[in-house]
Short mmCIF file of C-alpha atoms in Angstrom, two decimals:
data_model
loop_
_atom_site.label_atom_id
_atom_site.label_comp_id
_atom_site.label_asym_id
_atom_site.label_seq_id
_atom_site.Cartn_x
_atom_site.Cartn_y
_atom_site.Cartn_z
CA UNK A 1124 -8.08 102.22 98.07
CA UNK A 1125 -9.90 100.54 100.92
CA UNK A 1126 -12.58 102.83 102.21
CA UNK A 1127 -14.64 102.30 105.29
CA UNK A 1128 -18.00 104.02 105.52
CA UNK A 1129 -18.47 105.68 108.87
CA UNK A 1130 -22.14 106.57 109.04
CA UNK A 1131 -21.60 108.60 112.20
CA UNK A 1132 -20.02 111.36 110.14
CA UNK A 1133 -22.37 111.39 107.22
CA UNK A 1134 -24.68 114.31 107.00
CA UNK A 1135 -28.24 113.08 107.56
CA UNK A 1136 -29.04 110.63 104.80
CA UNK A 1137 -31.73 112.78 103.29
CA UNK A 1138 -29.28 115.62 102.90
CA UNK A 1139 -26.64 114.05 100.74
CA UNK A 1140 -28.44 112.70 97.71
CA UNK A 1141 -26.62 113.81 94.60
CA UNK A 1142 -28.48 116.58 92.86
CA UNK A 1143 -29.25 114.68 89.66
CA UNK A 1144 -30.64 111.71 91.56
CA UNK A 1145 -32.96 113.68 93.73
CA UNK A 1146 -33.98 115.87 90.83
CA UNK A 1147 -35.05 112.82 88.87
CA UNK A 1148 -36.72 111.47 91.97
CA UNK A 1149 -38.72 114.68 92.31
CA UNK A 1150 -39.86 114.40 88.72
CA UNK A 1151 -40.84 110.81 89.30
CA UNK A 1152 -42.74 111.73 92.42
CA UNK A 1153 -44.74 114.25 90.47
CA UNK A 1154 -45.55 111.68 87.82
CA UNK A 1155 -46.76 108.88 90.04
CA UNK A 1156 -48.35 110.98 92.74
CA UNK A 1157 -47.04 111.47 96.21
CA UNK A 1158 -49.11 108.81 97.98
CA UNK A 1159 -47.76 105.72 96.28
CA UNK A 1160 -44.44 107.23 95.36
CA UNK A 1161 -42.53 105.92 98.33
CA UNK A 1162 -43.37 102.29 97.80
CA UNK A 1163 -42.90 102.49 94.06
CA UNK A 1164 -39.55 104.17 94.32
CA UNK A 1165 -38.23 101.69 96.79
CA UNK A 1166 -38.95 98.98 94.26
CA UNK A 1167 -37.96 100.82 91.11
CA UNK A 1168 -34.76 102.55 92.08
CA UNK A 1169 -32.82 100.26 94.39
CA UNK A 1170 -29.55 101.90 93.36
CA UNK A 1171 -30.48 104.94 95.39
CA UNK A 1172 -29.99 102.99 98.59
CA UNK A 1173 -26.27 103.18 98.07
CA UNK A 1174 -26.41 106.92 98.23
CA UNK A 1175 -29.14 107.79 100.66
CA UNK A 1176 -30.18 105.71 103.62
CA UNK A 1177 -33.87 106.01 102.96
CA UNK A 1178 -34.58 106.11 99.25
CA UNK A 1179 -38.29 106.44 99.78
CA UNK A 1180 -38.13 110.05 100.91
CA UNK A 1181 -37.07 113.03 98.84
CA UNK A 1182 -34.60 115.30 100.62
CA UNK A 1183 -36.20 118.40 102.11
CA UNK A 1184 -35.74 121.50 99.99
CA UNK A 1185 -32.73 123.56 101.03
CA UNK A 1186 -30.86 120.65 102.57
CA UNK A 1187 -27.35 119.55 101.68
CA UNK A 1188 -26.60 117.69 98.49
CA UNK A 1189 -23.17 116.55 97.34
CA UNK A 1190 -21.40 119.20 95.30
CA UNK A 1191 -20.79 118.17 91.70
CA UNK A 1192 -17.44 116.48 91.28
CA UNK A 1193 -16.58 118.90 88.46
CA UNK A 1194 -17.08 121.90 90.77
CA UNK A 1195 -15.22 120.35 93.72
CA UNK A 1196 -12.24 119.59 91.48
CA UNK A 1197 -12.55 122.74 89.35
CA UNK A 1198 -13.31 125.62 91.74
CA UNK A 1199 -10.51 125.83 94.25
CA UNK A 1200 -8.37 128.30 96.13
CA UNK A 1201 -4.80 127.06 95.74
CA UNK A 1202 -2.62 130.16 95.47
CA UNK A 1203 0.49 128.01 95.06
CA UNK A 1204 -0.78 127.51 91.51
CA UNK A 1205 -2.95 130.53 90.73
CA UNK A 1206 -5.02 133.35 92.22
CA UNK A 1207 -7.86 132.25 90.00
CA UNK A 1208 -10.15 129.61 91.45
CA UNK A 1209 -10.71 128.11 88.03
CA UNK A 1210 -8.03 126.52 85.88
CA UNK A 1211 -6.01 125.12 88.80
CA UNK A 1212 -6.76 121.60 87.55
CA UNK A 1213 -4.91 122.39 84.32
CA UNK A 1214 -1.97 124.08 86.10
CA UNK A 1215 -1.59 121.29 88.65
CA UNK A 1216 -2.17 118.29 86.42
CA UNK A 1217 1.53 117.39 86.14
CA UNK A 1218 2.30 118.05 89.78
CA UNK A 1219 4.24 115.02 91.03
CA UNK A 1220 3.06 113.63 94.37
CA UNK A 1221 5.09 110.43 94.36
CA UNK A 1222 7.32 109.81 96.22
CA UNK A 1223 5.91 111.77 99.15
CA UNK A 1224 6.95 112.00 102.75
CA UNK A 1225 5.33 113.59 105.76
CA UNK A 1226 7.67 114.46 108.59
CA UNK A 1227 6.00 114.46 111.99
CA UNK A 1228 8.09 115.88 114.81
CA UNK A 1229 8.51 118.60 117.39
CA UNK A 1230 7.38 117.93 120.95
CA UNK A 1231 6.71 114.24 120.49
CA UNK A 1232 8.08 111.05 121.99
CA UNK A 1233 8.38 109.28 118.65
CA UNK A 1234 9.15 111.60 115.75
CA UNK A 1235 8.59 109.81 112.45
CA UNK A 1236 8.79 110.25 108.72
CA UNK A 1237 5.87 108.63 106.96
CA UNK A 1238 5.73 107.85 103.27
CA UNK A 1239 2.29 108.27 101.76
CA UNK A 1240 2.24 104.49 101.25
CA UNK A 1241 2.91 104.02 105.01
CA UNK A 1242 0.00 106.27 105.80
CA UNK A 1243 -2.44 104.53 103.47
CA UNK A 1244 -1.41 101.12 104.75
CA UNK A 1245 -1.38 102.02 108.41
CA UNK A 1246 -4.55 104.07 108.81
CA UNK A 1247 -7.85 102.72 107.66
CA UNK A 1248 -9.37 105.17 105.19
CA UNK A 1249 -12.98 106.10 105.72
CA UNK A 1250 -15.46 108.29 103.91
CA UNK A 1251 -16.78 111.39 105.61
CA UNK A 1252 -19.22 113.78 104.03
CA UNK A 1253 -18.55 117.28 105.29
CA UNK A 1254 -19.77 120.75 104.55
CA UNK A 1255 -16.94 123.08 103.56
CA UNK A 1256 -17.30 126.85 103.99
CA UNK A 1257 -14.80 129.23 102.37
CA UNK A 1258 -14.07 132.53 104.12
CA UNK A 1259 -14.98 134.20 100.81
CA UNK A 1260 -18.64 133.27 101.24
CA UNK A 1261 -19.13 130.11 99.21
CA UNK A 1262 -19.53 126.51 100.31
CA UNK A 1263 -19.61 122.92 99.11
CA UNK A 1264 -20.46 119.44 100.41
CA UNK A 1265 -17.61 117.02 99.80
CA UNK A 1266 -17.28 113.28 100.47
CA UNK A 1267 -13.73 113.10 101.79
CA UNK A 1268 -11.70 109.94 102.16
CA UNK A 1269 -9.21 109.95 104.99
CA UNK A 1270 -8.59 109.22 108.64
CA UNK A 1271 -8.71 111.14 111.90
CA UNK A 1272 -5.58 113.19 112.54
CA UNK A 1273 -5.82 112.04 116.17
CA UNK A 1274 -4.74 108.52 115.15
CA UNK A 1275 -1.51 109.74 113.62
CA UNK A 1276 -0.83 112.10 116.52
CA UNK A 1277 -1.37 109.29 119.03
CA UNK A 1278 1.26 107.23 117.22
CA UNK A 1279 3.95 109.90 117.57
CA UNK A 1280 3.11 110.36 121.27
CA UNK A 1281 2.81 114.10 121.95
CA UNK A 1282 4.72 115.32 125.00
CA UNK A 1283 2.80 117.12 127.76
CA UNK A 1284 4.33 120.47 126.70
CA UNK A 1285 2.78 120.17 123.23
CA UNK A 1286 -0.17 122.54 123.00
CA UNK A 1287 -0.45 123.24 119.28
CA UNK A 1288 0.05 121.49 115.95
CA UNK A 1289 1.66 123.27 113.00
CA UNK A 1290 1.34 122.13 109.38
CA UNK A 1291 3.41 123.01 106.34
CA UNK A 1292 2.73 122.66 102.61
CA UNK A 1293 5.45 121.44 100.28
CA UNK A 1294 7.67 124.24 98.89
CA UNK A 1295 8.48 123.56 95.23
CA UNK A 1296 8.40 126.90 93.42
CA UNK A 1297 9.57 125.28 90.18
CA UNK A 1298 6.45 123.14 90.14
CA UNK A 1299 4.09 125.58 91.87
CA UNK A 1300 4.25 128.85 89.95
CA UNK A 1301 2.39 130.80 92.64
CA UNK A 1302 5.22 130.17 95.09
CA UNK A 1303 7.41 132.45 92.97
CA UNK A 1304 5.17 135.34 93.96
CA UNK A 1305 7.00 137.35 96.61
CA UNK A 1306 3.79 138.90 97.90
CA UNK A 1307 3.26 135.75 99.98
CA UNK A 1308 5.46 134.33 102.75
CA UNK A 1309 5.66 130.82 101.32
CA UNK A 1310 5.38 128.00 102.22
CA UNK A 1311 1.76 127.88 103.33
CA UNK A 1312 1.52 127.30 107.07
CA UNK A 1313 -1.47 126.37 109.19
CA UNK A 1314 -2.08 125.34 112.74
CA UNK A 1315 -4.57 124.00 115.27
CA UNK A 1316 -4.75 123.86 119.01
CA UNK A 1317 -3.88 120.30 120.08
CA UNK A 1318 -7.40 119.62 121.36
CA UNK A 1319 -8.83 120.79 118.03
CA UNK A 1320 -6.39 118.52 116.22
CA UNK A 1321 -7.49 115.60 118.41
CA UNK A 1322 -11.20 116.25 117.74
CA UNK A 1323 -12.58 113.26 115.90
CA UNK A 1324 -13.97 115.42 113.06
CA UNK A 1325 -10.47 116.62 112.16
CA UNK A 1326 -9.41 114.62 109.17
CA UNK A 1327 -6.24 114.00 107.20
CA UNK A 1328 -7.77 113.46 103.77
CA UNK A 1329 -6.13 111.39 101.07
CA UNK A 1330 -9.09 111.22 98.72
CA UNK A 1331 -12.51 112.51 97.79
CA UNK A 1332 -15.49 111.07 95.91
CA UNK A 1333 -14.01 107.61 96.51
CA UNK A 1334 -10.84 108.43 94.56
CA UNK A 1335 -7.35 109.60 95.53
CA UNK A 1336 -7.04 113.39 95.88
CA UNK A 1337 -6.37 115.23 92.64
CA UNK A 1338 -3.28 117.50 92.62
CA UNK A 1339 -5.49 120.60 92.59
CA UNK A 1340 -7.31 119.39 95.71
CA UNK A 1341 -4.08 119.00 97.69
CA UNK A 1342 -2.75 115.54 96.81
CA UNK A 1343 -1.54 113.38 98.28
CA UNK A 1344 -2.60 114.43 101.79
CA UNK A 1345 -4.37 117.47 103.21
CA UNK A 1346 -6.15 118.65 106.31
CA UNK A 1347 -9.94 118.93 106.61
CA UNK A 1348 -11.41 120.74 109.62
CA UNK A 1349 -15.08 121.11 108.71
CA UNK A 1350 -16.08 123.65 111.38
CA UNK A 1351 -13.44 126.17 110.30
CA UNK A 1352 -13.10 128.34 107.22
CA UNK A 1353 -11.53 126.28 104.49
CA UNK A 1354 -8.23 128.18 104.38
CA UNK A 1355 -7.38 126.15 107.50
CA UNK A 1356 -7.54 123.01 105.33
CA UNK A 1357 -3.87 123.10 104.32
CA UNK A 1358 -3.01 121.09 101.21
CA UNK A 1359 -0.10 118.86 100.15
CA UNK A 1360 1.31 118.54 103.66
CA UNK A 1361 4.99 117.65 104.16
CA UNK A 1362 5.51 118.63 107.79
CA UNK A 1363 3.50 118.33 110.99
CA UNK A 1364 5.05 119.72 114.15
CA UNK A 1365 3.81 119.67 117.70
CA UNK A 1366 4.76 122.86 119.50
CA UNK A 1367 4.22 124.70 122.78
CA UNK A 1368 3.27 128.09 121.34
CA UNK A 1369 0.67 129.12 118.82
CA UNK A 1370 2.29 128.48 115.43
CA UNK A 1371 2.53 131.10 112.69
CA UNK A 1372 -0.16 130.60 110.05
CA UNK A 1373 0.04 132.16 106.61
CA UNK A 1374 -3.15 134.16 106.23
CA UNK A 1375 -2.99 135.28 109.84
CA UNK A 1376 0.53 136.59 109.28
CA UNK A 1377 -0.55 138.49 106.14
CA UNK A 1378 -3.70 140.10 107.54
CA UNK A 1379 -4.12 139.36 111.26
CA UNK A 1380 -7.27 141.50 111.64
CA UNK A 1381 -8.98 139.56 108.89
CA UNK A 1382 -7.90 135.95 109.28
CA UNK A 1383 -7.73 134.75 112.84
CA UNK A 1384 -5.89 131.71 114.10
CA UNK A 1385 -9.17 130.03 115.06
CA UNK A 1386 -11.18 130.91 111.93
CA UNK A 1387 -14.23 129.08 113.20
CA UNK A 1388 -17.20 129.47 110.87
CA UNK A 1389 -19.43 132.01 112.58
CA UNK A 1390 -22.30 133.95 110.97
CA UNK A 1391 -22.21 136.55 113.75
CA UNK A 1392 -18.57 137.51 113.37
CA UNK A 1393 -18.14 139.36 110.10
CA UNK A 1394 -14.97 139.48 108.13
CA UNK A 1395 -13.92 143.16 108.40
CA UNK A 1396 -14.65 143.62 104.72
CA UNK A 1397 -17.75 141.49 104.19
CA UNK A 1398 -20.59 139.79 106.03
CA UNK A 1399 -20.30 136.12 106.98
CA UNK A 1400 -24.04 135.78 107.70
CA UNK A 1401 -24.80 133.92 104.51
CA UNK A 1402 -23.06 131.85 101.88
CA UNK A 1403 -23.62 130.59 98.38
CA UNK A 1404 -23.54 126.84 98.02
CA UNK A 1405 -21.80 126.19 94.72
CA UNK A 1406 -24.44 124.94 92.30
CA UNK A 1407 -27.23 126.93 93.94
CA UNK A 1408 -28.42 130.43 93.10
CA UNK A 1409 -30.05 131.47 96.34
CA UNK A 1410 -27.89 132.26 99.34
CA UNK A 1411 -28.29 130.16 102.47
CA UNK A 1412 -27.69 131.13 106.07
CA UNK A 1413 -24.28 130.29 107.46
CA UNK A 1414 -24.33 128.07 110.56
CA UNK A 1415 -22.22 128.51 113.70
CA UNK A 1416 -19.29 126.09 113.52
CA UNK A 1417 -20.60 125.29 110.03
CA UNK A 1418 -23.31 123.24 111.74
CA UNK A 1419 -20.86 121.05 113.70
CA UNK A 1420 -22.19 121.92 117.15
CA UNK A 1421 -20.26 119.10 118.80
CA UNK A 1422 -17.11 121.25 118.74
CA UNK A 1423 -18.67 124.00 120.91
CA UNK A 1424 -17.16 122.60 124.17
CA UNK A 1425 -13.67 123.25 122.74
CA UNK A 1426 -14.38 126.98 123.00
CA UNK A 1427 -16.29 127.13 126.26
CA UNK A 1428 -15.58 130.34 128.16
CA UNK A 1429 -13.75 131.79 125.17
CA UNK A 1430 -14.96 134.83 123.27
CA UNK A 1431 -15.62 133.82 119.67
CA UNK A 1432 -15.56 137.51 118.74
CA UNK A 1433 -12.04 138.30 119.92
CA UNK A 1434 -10.81 134.80 119.04
CA UNK A 1435 -12.09 134.96 115.45
CA UNK B 423 -8.46 170.84 85.56
CA UNK B 424 -8.71 174.11 83.78
CA UNK B 425 -10.97 176.56 82.06
CA UNK B 426 -11.13 174.32 79.12
CA UNK B 427 -13.33 171.96 81.08
CA UNK B 428 -16.16 174.46 81.26
CA UNK B 429 -19.01 172.74 79.52
CA UNK B 430 -19.86 175.49 77.11
CA UNK B 431 -16.33 175.48 75.82
CA UNK B 432 -16.26 171.72 75.72
CA UNK B 433 -19.33 171.65 73.57
CA UNK B 434 -18.06 174.44 71.45
CA UNK B 435 -14.84 172.57 70.96
CA UNK B 436 -16.66 169.38 70.13
CA UNK B 437 -18.82 171.19 67.65
CA UNK B 438 -15.98 173.23 66.30
CA UNK B 439 -13.57 172.26 63.64
CA UNK B 440 -14.03 168.59 62.89
CA UNK B 441 -17.48 167.42 63.91
CA UNK B 442 -16.99 164.29 61.84
CA UNK B 443 -14.02 163.17 63.90
CA UNK B 444 -15.82 163.96 67.11
CA UNK B 445 -18.80 161.87 66.03
CA UNK B 446 -16.55 159.01 65.01
CA UNK B 447 -14.80 159.01 68.37
CA UNK B 448 -18.12 158.97 70.22
CA UNK B 449 -19.30 156.11 68.01
CA UNK B 450 -16.09 154.30 68.95
CA UNK B 451 -16.94 154.74 72.64
CA UNK B 452 -20.44 153.34 72.10
CA UNK B 453 -18.99 150.36 70.25
CA UNK B 454 -16.36 149.75 72.94
CA UNK B 455 -19.02 149.96 75.65
CA UNK B 456 -21.05 147.24 73.98
CA UNK B 457 -18.11 144.81 74.06
CA UNK B 458 -18.22 143.79 77.76
CA UNK B 459 -21.99 143.36 77.62
CA UNK B 460 -21.71 141.22 74.49
CA UNK B 461 -18.94 139.11 76.02
CA UNK B 462 -21.08 138.61 79.11
CA UNK B 463 -24.12 137.61 77.04
CA UNK B 464 -22.12 135.16 74.94
CA UNK B 465 -20.59 133.61 78.05
CA UNK B 466 -23.98 133.39 79.76
CA UNK B 467 -25.62 131.78 76.72
CA UNK B 468 -22.68 129.39 76.34
CA UNK B 469 -22.94 128.44 80.03
CA UNK B 470 -19.38 129.66 80.38
CA UNK B 471 -19.56 131.74 83.57
CA UNK B 472 -17.80 129.17 85.71
CA UNK B 473 -18.86 127.42 88.90
CA UNK B 474 -19.92 130.60 90.70
CA UNK B 475 -21.68 132.49 87.92
CA UNK B 476 -23.39 135.19 90.00
CA UNK B 477 -20.10 136.24 91.54
CA UNK B 478 -18.41 136.10 88.16
CA UNK B 479 -20.99 138.50 86.68
CA UNK B 480 -20.58 140.81 89.68
CA UNK B 481 -16.80 140.89 89.26
CA UNK B 482 -17.02 141.26 85.50
CA UNK B 483 -19.38 144.25 85.56
CA UNK B 484 -17.34 145.83 88.36
CA UNK B 485 -14.16 145.56 86.34
CA UNK B 486 -15.93 146.99 83.27
CA UNK B 487 -17.05 150.02 85.33
CA UNK B 488 -13.49 150.58 86.60
CA UNK B 489 -12.01 150.31 83.12
CA UNK B 490 -14.43 152.90 81.68
CA UNK B 491 -13.80 155.18 84.63
CA UNK B 492 -10.03 155.03 84.04
CA UNK B 493 -10.58 155.55 80.29
CA UNK B 494 -12.62 158.67 81.02
CA UNK B 495 -9.75 159.98 83.15
CA UNK B 496 -7.31 159.22 80.33
CA UNK B 497 -8.90 161.71 77.94
CA UNK B 498 -7.26 164.84 79.33
CA UNK B 499 -3.73 163.34 79.42
CA UNK B 500 -4.33 161.91 75.96
CA UNK B 501 -4.61 165.46 74.68
CA UNK B 502 -0.90 165.81 75.40
CA UNK B 503 -0.28 163.29 72.66
CA UNK B 504 -3.16 163.91 70.30
CA UNK B 505 -4.16 167.52 70.08
CA UNK B 506 -7.71 166.96 69.01
CA UNK B 507 -10.63 168.86 70.53
CA UNK B 508 -12.88 166.05 69.32
CA UNK B 509 -11.51 163.93 72.17
CA UNK B 510 -13.59 165.88 74.67
CA UNK B 511 -16.81 164.43 73.40
CA UNK B 512 -15.53 160.97 74.35
CA UNK B 513 -14.97 161.86 77.95
CA UNK B 514 -18.58 162.38 78.92
CA UNK B 515 -19.67 159.14 77.25
CA UNK B 516 -16.85 157.11 78.82
CA UNK B 517 -17.85 158.46 82.22
CA UNK B 518 -21.50 157.66 81.60
CA UNK B 519 -20.63 154.09 80.63
CA UNK B 520 -18.60 153.74 83.82
CA UNK B 521 -21.78 154.73 85.67
CA UNK B 522 -23.95 152.33 83.61
CA UNK B 523 -21.70 149.34 84.35
CA UNK B 524 -21.57 150.34 88.02
CA UNK B 525 -25.38 150.46 88.02
CA UNK B 526 -25.53 146.99 86.43
CA UNK B 527 -23.00 145.77 89.02
CA UNK B 528 -25.15 147.09 91.88
CA UNK B 529 -28.45 145.84 90.43
CA UNK B 530 -27.04 142.33 89.96
CA UNK B 531 -25.73 142.33 93.51
CA UNK B 532 -29.00 143.53 94.96
CA UNK B 533 -31.49 141.67 92.76
CA UNK B 534 -29.72 138.46 91.75
CA UNK B 535 -27.23 137.87 94.55
CA UNK B 536 -29.13 139.21 97.59
CA UNK B 537 -32.60 138.82 96.04
CA UNK B 538 -33.59 142.15 97.56
CA UNK B 539 -32.65 141.13 101.08
CA UNK B 540 -32.52 144.76 102.19
CA UNK B 541 -31.59 143.83 105.73
CA UNK B 542 -28.46 142.07 104.51
CA UNK B 543 -27.77 144.97 102.16
CA UNK B 544 -27.95 147.67 104.82
CA UNK B 545 -26.16 145.67 107.49
CA UNK B 546 -23.31 145.16 105.01
CA UNK B 547 -23.39 148.80 104.03
CA UNK B 548 -22.83 149.99 107.56
CA UNK B 549 -20.57 147.30 108.93
CA UNK B 550 -18.30 146.44 106.03
CA UNK B 551 -15.88 148.99 104.65
CA UNK B 552 -15.79 147.05 101.39
CA UNK B 553 -19.48 147.87 100.82
CA UNK B 554 -19.54 151.45 101.96
CA UNK B 555 -16.53 152.34 99.87
CA UNK B 556 -18.17 150.82 96.79
CA UNK B 557 -21.49 152.48 97.61
CA UNK B 558 -19.88 155.88 98.12
CA UNK B 559 -18.22 155.59 94.72
CA UNK B 560 -21.57 154.68 93.21
CA UNK B 561 -23.31 157.69 94.77
CA UNK B 562 -20.65 159.98 93.28
CA UNK B 563 -21.00 158.42 89.83
CA UNK B 564 -24.78 158.74 90.12
CA UNK B 565 -24.47 162.45 90.94
CA UNK B 566 -22.11 163.00 88.03
CA UNK B 567 -24.37 161.08 85.63
CA UNK B 568 -27.47 163.04 86.68
CA UNK B 569 -25.70 166.38 86.35
CA UNK B 570 -24.33 165.53 82.92
CA UNK B 571 -27.59 166.69 81.36
CA UNK B 572 -26.44 169.62 79.17
CA UNK B 573 -28.95 172.18 80.46
CA UNK B 574 -28.00 171.42 84.02
CA UNK B 575 -24.33 171.85 83.26
CA UNK B 576 -24.86 175.42 82.14
CA UNK B 577 -27.19 176.21 85.03
CA UNK B 578 -24.74 174.93 87.64
CA UNK B 579 -21.78 176.86 86.21
CA UNK B 580 -18.71 176.58 88.38
CA UNK B 581 -20.52 174.34 90.87
CA UNK B 582 -20.73 171.72 88.15
CA UNK B 583 -16.99 171.83 87.69
CA UNK B 584 -16.37 171.40 91.38
CA UNK B 585 -18.86 168.56 91.64
CA UNK B 586 -17.29 166.76 88.73
CA UNK B 587 -13.89 166.88 90.36
CA UNK B 588 -15.29 164.21 92.66
CA UNK B 589 -14.63 161.78 89.84
CA UNK B 590 -11.07 161.46 91.18
CA UNK B 591 -12.42 160.50 94.60
CA UNK B 592 -14.76 157.99 92.96
CA UNK B 593 -11.86 156.41 91.07
CA UNK B 594 -9.83 156.07 94.26
CA UNK B 595 -12.79 154.53 96.10
CA UNK B 596 -13.43 152.08 93.26
CA UNK B 597 -9.79 150.96 93.26
CA UNK B 598 -9.91 150.50 97.03
CA UNK B 599 -13.16 148.54 96.69
CA UNK B 600 -11.45 146.38 94.05
CA UNK B 601 -8.39 145.84 96.23
CA UNK B 602 -10.62 144.76 99.12
CA UNK B 603 -12.38 142.09 97.09
CA UNK B 604 -9.44 139.73 97.23
CA UNK B 605 -7.52 138.34 100.14
CA UNK B 606 -4.55 140.55 100.86
CA UNK B 607 -3.20 143.38 102.96
CA UNK B 608 -2.82 146.78 101.34
CA UNK B 609 -0.63 148.10 104.15
CA UNK B 610 1.97 145.37 103.96
CA UNK B 611 1.49 144.81 100.23
CA UNK B 612 1.04 141.09 100.78
CA UNK B 613 -1.60 138.93 99.20
CA UNK B 614 -3.53 138.87 95.98
CA UNK B 615 -3.32 142.51 94.91
CA UNK B 616 -1.88 142.42 91.41
CA UNK B 617 -4.81 143.83 89.40
CA UNK B 618 -5.87 146.43 91.95
CA UNK B 619 -2.25 147.58 92.02
CA UNK B 620 -2.20 147.81 88.23
CA UNK B 621 -5.37 149.93 88.39
CA UNK B 622 -3.79 152.09 91.08
CA UNK B 623 -0.64 152.63 89.04
CA UNK B 624 -2.69 153.55 85.96
CA UNK B 625 -4.64 156.05 88.08
CA UNK B 626 -1.47 157.64 89.49
CA UNK B 627 0.16 157.87 86.04
CA UNK B 628 -2.97 159.55 84.65
CA UNK B 629 -2.95 162.03 87.53
CA UNK B 630 0.75 162.82 87.10
CA UNK B 631 0.34 163.33 83.35
CA UNK B 632 -2.30 165.93 84.12
CA UNK B 633 0.36 168.04 85.81
CA UNK B 634 2.05 168.46 82.44
CA UNK B 635 -1.13 169.64 80.86
CA UNK B 636 -0.70 173.24 79.74
CA UNK B 637 -3.74 175.07 80.99
CA UNK B 638 -3.65 177.74 78.36
CA UNK B 639 -2.74 175.86 75.25
CA UNK B 640 -6.13 174.27 74.55
CA UNK B 641 -7.77 177.63 73.92
CA UNK B 642 -5.24 178.51 71.30
CA UNK B 643 -5.60 175.13 69.75
CA UNK B 644 -9.30 175.55 69.43
CA UNK B 645 -8.54 178.50 67.32
CA UNK B 646 -6.09 176.53 65.22
CA UNK B 647 -6.87 172.82 65.30
CA UNK B 648 -4.50 172.03 62.46
CA UNK B 649 -1.18 173.54 63.49
CA UNK B 650 1.63 173.23 60.98
CA UNK B 651 4.14 170.60 62.07
#
């Protein structure tokens, strides 16, 4: 897969050093003494430059580091396979994602059906390192591979009446055992306001950690909206529809008081059953404070004049 | 409940005809109570608590508390099947283990998860129904555990009996707390509710079985623990 690095979307360089690298760097710093450490490290460990922009500085304590690949591919909410967050990799390992088509239609000038090969060939794939915050109170930092949803939407030419975008996960109950559970209105549905969908942060991801998406992570194509709770990040998408009215979304239809349409990460708006003020980064033991919009302040203008409390 | 639950009679019954059986059943409870703790220790030592170990330990100890609470409520209905006064001795210990696992659950939440962030603890307590329901259940279990001291039982007389009826409220609150952990909607029955529903069904079945309990029979049975078939 061709992957373009887009440094604009990386978390600050110091924040994304993989844990093992910066841990060994810390040890090394202690050994050689802090004064000369910078110069020495720059010479001794050139490989670090690939990961962090400035290898001479250790990341500040409490900053973001990439989540271990094993955790990001092993600790997942994907109810189509299981209620348990662990073991989805095993359940999904034979899930067939080829051939795959994504139908894009609704209020558009040029409705189209894309094969996954079309998508990979047509849209340059770039890496973006995003924080991901689950509504349940845990978070990760994941290097996604994908492209802005806005590029695909521009190609289908939304009509002026289109105000929202609806997404649908594939419905294959024979291959996804969870979809046989009648306690859920399958298939999984999600949605965004059109301006949210056009925001440059909003990604259609086809890979992570420089590799194609694994089945358990939503292969072959999924949504990533880093300032929203991760249940908005619908997996294994087969349909995208532009519509005039707010589309039905699955968790909102199940428990509307608990899972809003917007679902913007917000430490000041608690889930009715638990606090959203803090989160546990997977791999860490101490909780960290949750940030408004998950730290992506650039999306604030989308919600100007709107109550974030009533539009949770 | 019935007269038979009066502590003096309970103890008398436990002491009565087959103290050996009673002791064996209590030993069985102690052994069973060690199992979850051992499993947890083995998993912790084997680094087998998953990617979110603190939460896993919280859930695990919570489930253990619920299971022991339901087991303690199963003793009275069990007497319909096995007419053994020795069973009574199990009930108190099962209830106490439910309290001990609930205490462990709370301590881990407060000390390991929140690291004694009391502000977060109290803001959750008052704003989130999930927390106050769990906390209310804990307060009840605490009161029942404290008043299970034998001397106190006798001193409190009928008050003790009334107080200990709160165990049913505690069980309901714990099941609600459990149902609110996962993403779902109790009113519409949608979402991830399978295990809380199982717990709820077990609770209802145990309550219904109680209705068939003959309030007068136990006294006669104490007099004749080995009825001819």
